[in-house]
Coordinates of C-alpha atoms in Angstrom, one line a residue:
X1 CA -14.3 9.2 -12.9
X2 CA -16.8 6.5 -12.6
X3 CA -15.5 3.9 -9.9
X4 CA -17.1 0.9 -8.7
X5 CA -15.5 0.1 -4.9
X6 CA -16.3 -3.2 -2.8
X7 CA -15.1 -4.9 0.2
X8 CA -15.7 -7.9 2.6
X9 CA -16.1 -7.5 6.0
X10 CA -12.5 -7.0 6.8
X11 CA -12.1 -4.1 4.7
X12 CA -15.3 -2.6 5.3
X13 CA -14.2 0.3 7.6
X14 CA -11.0 1.5 5.3
X15 CA -13.7 1.3 2.2
X16 CA -15.9 4.0 3.8
X17 CA -12.7 6.3 4.1
X18 CA -11.7 5.7 0.6
X19 CA -15.4 6.2 -0.5
X20 CA -15.3 9.5 1.2
X21 CA -12.3 10.5 -0.5
X22 CA -13.4 9.4 -3.7
X23 CA -16.5 11.7 -3.4
X24 CA -14.4 14.4 -2.2
X25 CA -12.1 14.3 -5.2
X26 CA -15.1 14.6 -7.5
X27 CA -15.7 10.7 -8.9
X28 CA -18.7 9.4 -9.3
X29 CA -18.9 6.2 -6.6
X30 CA -21.0 3.1 -7.0
X31 CA -20.4 1.2 -3.7
X32 CA -21.4 -2.6 -4.2
X33 CA -20.9 -3.7 -0.6
X34 CA -20.5 -4.8 2.0
X35 CA -22.4 -2.3 3.9
X36 CA -21.2 -3.5 7.4
X37 CA -18.9 -5.7 9.4
X38 CA -20.8 -8.9 9.1
X39 CA -18.8 -11.6 7.3
X40 CA -19.0 -11.9 3.6
X41 CA -17.2 -14.0 1.1
X42 CA -14.8 -11.5 -0.9
X43 CA -15.3 -13.3 -4.2
X44 CA -18.9 -12.4 -4.3
X45 CA -18.0 -8.8 -3.9
X46 CA -14.9 -9.1 -6.1
X47 CA -17.7 -10.7 -8.8
X48 CA -20.1 -7.3 -8.2
X49 CA -17.1 -5.2 -8.7
X50 CA -15.6 -6.8 -11.7
X51 CA -18.6 -7.1 -13.6
X52 CA -19.0 -3.5 -13.7
X53 CA -15.6 -2.7 -15.1
X54 CA -16.0 -5.5 -17.4
X55 CA -19.6 -4.2 -18.6
X56 CA -17.9 -0.5 -18.8
X57 CA -20.5 0.6 -16.1
X58 CA -17.2 1.8 -14.3
X59 CA -13.9 2.9 -15.7
X60 CA -12.1 1.5 -12.7
X61 CA -12.4 -0.9 -9.7
X62 CA -11.1 -0.7 -6.1
X63 CA -11.5 -3.6 -3.9
X64 CA -10.5 -3.9 -0.3
X65 CA -10.1 -7.0 1.7
X66 CA -7.7 -8.2 4.8
X67 CA -4.5 -8.2 2.8
X68 CA -6.1 -7.4 -0.6
X69 CA -4.9 -10.9 -1.9
X70 CA -8.0 -12.7 -1.8
X71 CA -9.5 -9.6 -3.7
X72 CA -6.7 -10.0 -6.5
X73 CA -7.2 -13.7 -6.7
X74 CA -11.0 -13.4 -7.2
X75 CA -10.8 -10.5 -9.5
X76 CA -8.3 -12.0 -12.0
X77 CA -10.6 -15.0 -12.3
X78 CA -13.0 -12.6 -14.2
X79 CA -12.4 -12.4 -18.0
X80 CA -10.9 -8.8 -19.0
X81 CA -10.1 -8.0 -15.5
X82 CA -6.1 -7.1 -14.8
X83 CA -6.1 -6.7 -10.7
X84 CA -3.1 -6.0 -8.5
X85 CA -2.5 -5.5 -5.2
X86 CA -0.9 -2.2 -4.2
X87 CA 0.5 -1.4 -1.2
X88 CA 3.0 1.3 -2.5
X89 CA 2.4 4.5 -4.3
X90 CA 5.0 3.4 -7.3
X91 CA 2.9 0.1 -8.0
X92 CA -0.3 1.8 -7.7
X93 CA 0.3 4.1 -10.8
X94 CA 3.4 1.8 -12.4
X95 CA 0.4 -1.1 -12.5
X96 CA -1.9 0.9 -14.7
X97 CA 1.1 2.8 -16.6
X98 CA 2.7 -0.8 -17.6
X99 CA 0.2 -3.3 -17.4
X100 CA -3.3 -1.5 -18.0
X101 CA -4.4 -2.8 -14.7
X102 CA -8.3 -1.9 -14.2
X103 CA -9.2 -3.2 -10.5
X104 CA -6.5 -1.9 -7.5
X105 CA -6.9 -4.4 -4.2
X106 CA -5.8 -3.0 -1.2
X107 CA -5.1 -5.0 2.6
X108 CA -7.2 -3.1 5.0
X109 CA -4.9 -4.8 7.5
X110 CA -1.8 -3.9 6.0
X111 CA -2.5 0.0 5.0
X112 CA -3.9 2.8 7.0
X113 CA -6.3 5.5 5.8
X114 CA -3.7 8.2 4.8
X115 CA -1.8 5.8 2.7
X116 CA -4.9 4.3 1.1
X117 CA -6.1 7.8 -0.2
X118 CA -2.1 8.0 -1.6
X119 CA -2.4 4.7 -3.3
X120 CA -6.3 5.6 -4.8
X121 CA -4.9 9.2 -6.2
X122 CA -2.0 7.3 -7.8
X123 CA -4.0 4.3 -9.3
X124 CA -6.5 6.8 -10.7
X125 CA -4.2 9.5 -12.0
X126 CA -2.1 7.1 -14.0
X127 CA -3.0 5.8 -17.8
X128 CA -1.9 3.1 -19.6
X129 CA 1.2 3.9 -21.7
X130 CA -0.1 2.7 -25.1
X131 CA 3.0 4.7 -26.5
X132 CA 5.0 1.9 -25.5
X133 CA 4.9 -1.3 -27.8
X134 CA 6.4 -3.8 -25.0
X135 CA 3.7 -2.7 -22.7
X136 CA 1.1 -3.1 -25.6
X137 CA 2.2 -6.4 -26.7
X138 CA 2.4 -7.8 -22.9
X139 CA -1.0 -6.8 -22.2
X140 CA -2.0 -8.4 -25.4
X141 CA -0.3 -11.3 -24.5
X142 CA -2.2 -11.5 -21.1
X143 CA -5.5 -11.5 -23.1
X144 CA -4.4 -14.2 -25.1
X145 CA -3.7 -16.2 -22.2
X146 CA -7.5 -15.7 -20.9
X147 CA -8.7 -16.6 -24.2
X148 CA -6.5 -20.1 -24.2
X149 CA -8.1 -21.1 -20.7

């Protein structure tokens, strides 16, 4: 799977571990930064990740910041992006299965590298349940909300 990954300075160390895990797992990884621990604004990185997901240059996106919250807020400002903060395995897969999440956000100050690997594996292993009319209808309503704005 083609995955685009980004982080701010707070997420930079954990992002390195996630990128290594993704590569070990056979994924094609596009790391859009940050590339060191110097301060960077998370909306700038989120915009880079989301543009690649939105333009089908990546199948899914991953964002890492201090809590995951700022990254999720920024990502959800981009039309066509459905981002969720996931700090447990159940949310990581269910957000895709029920809500067709295409960008997962992780808080580096919340989870460690081992849990982050489990979250990523769960997220990437999940698929949207298009057979459930309720899930499809709800995701369509999310798209309608974007178009009204």
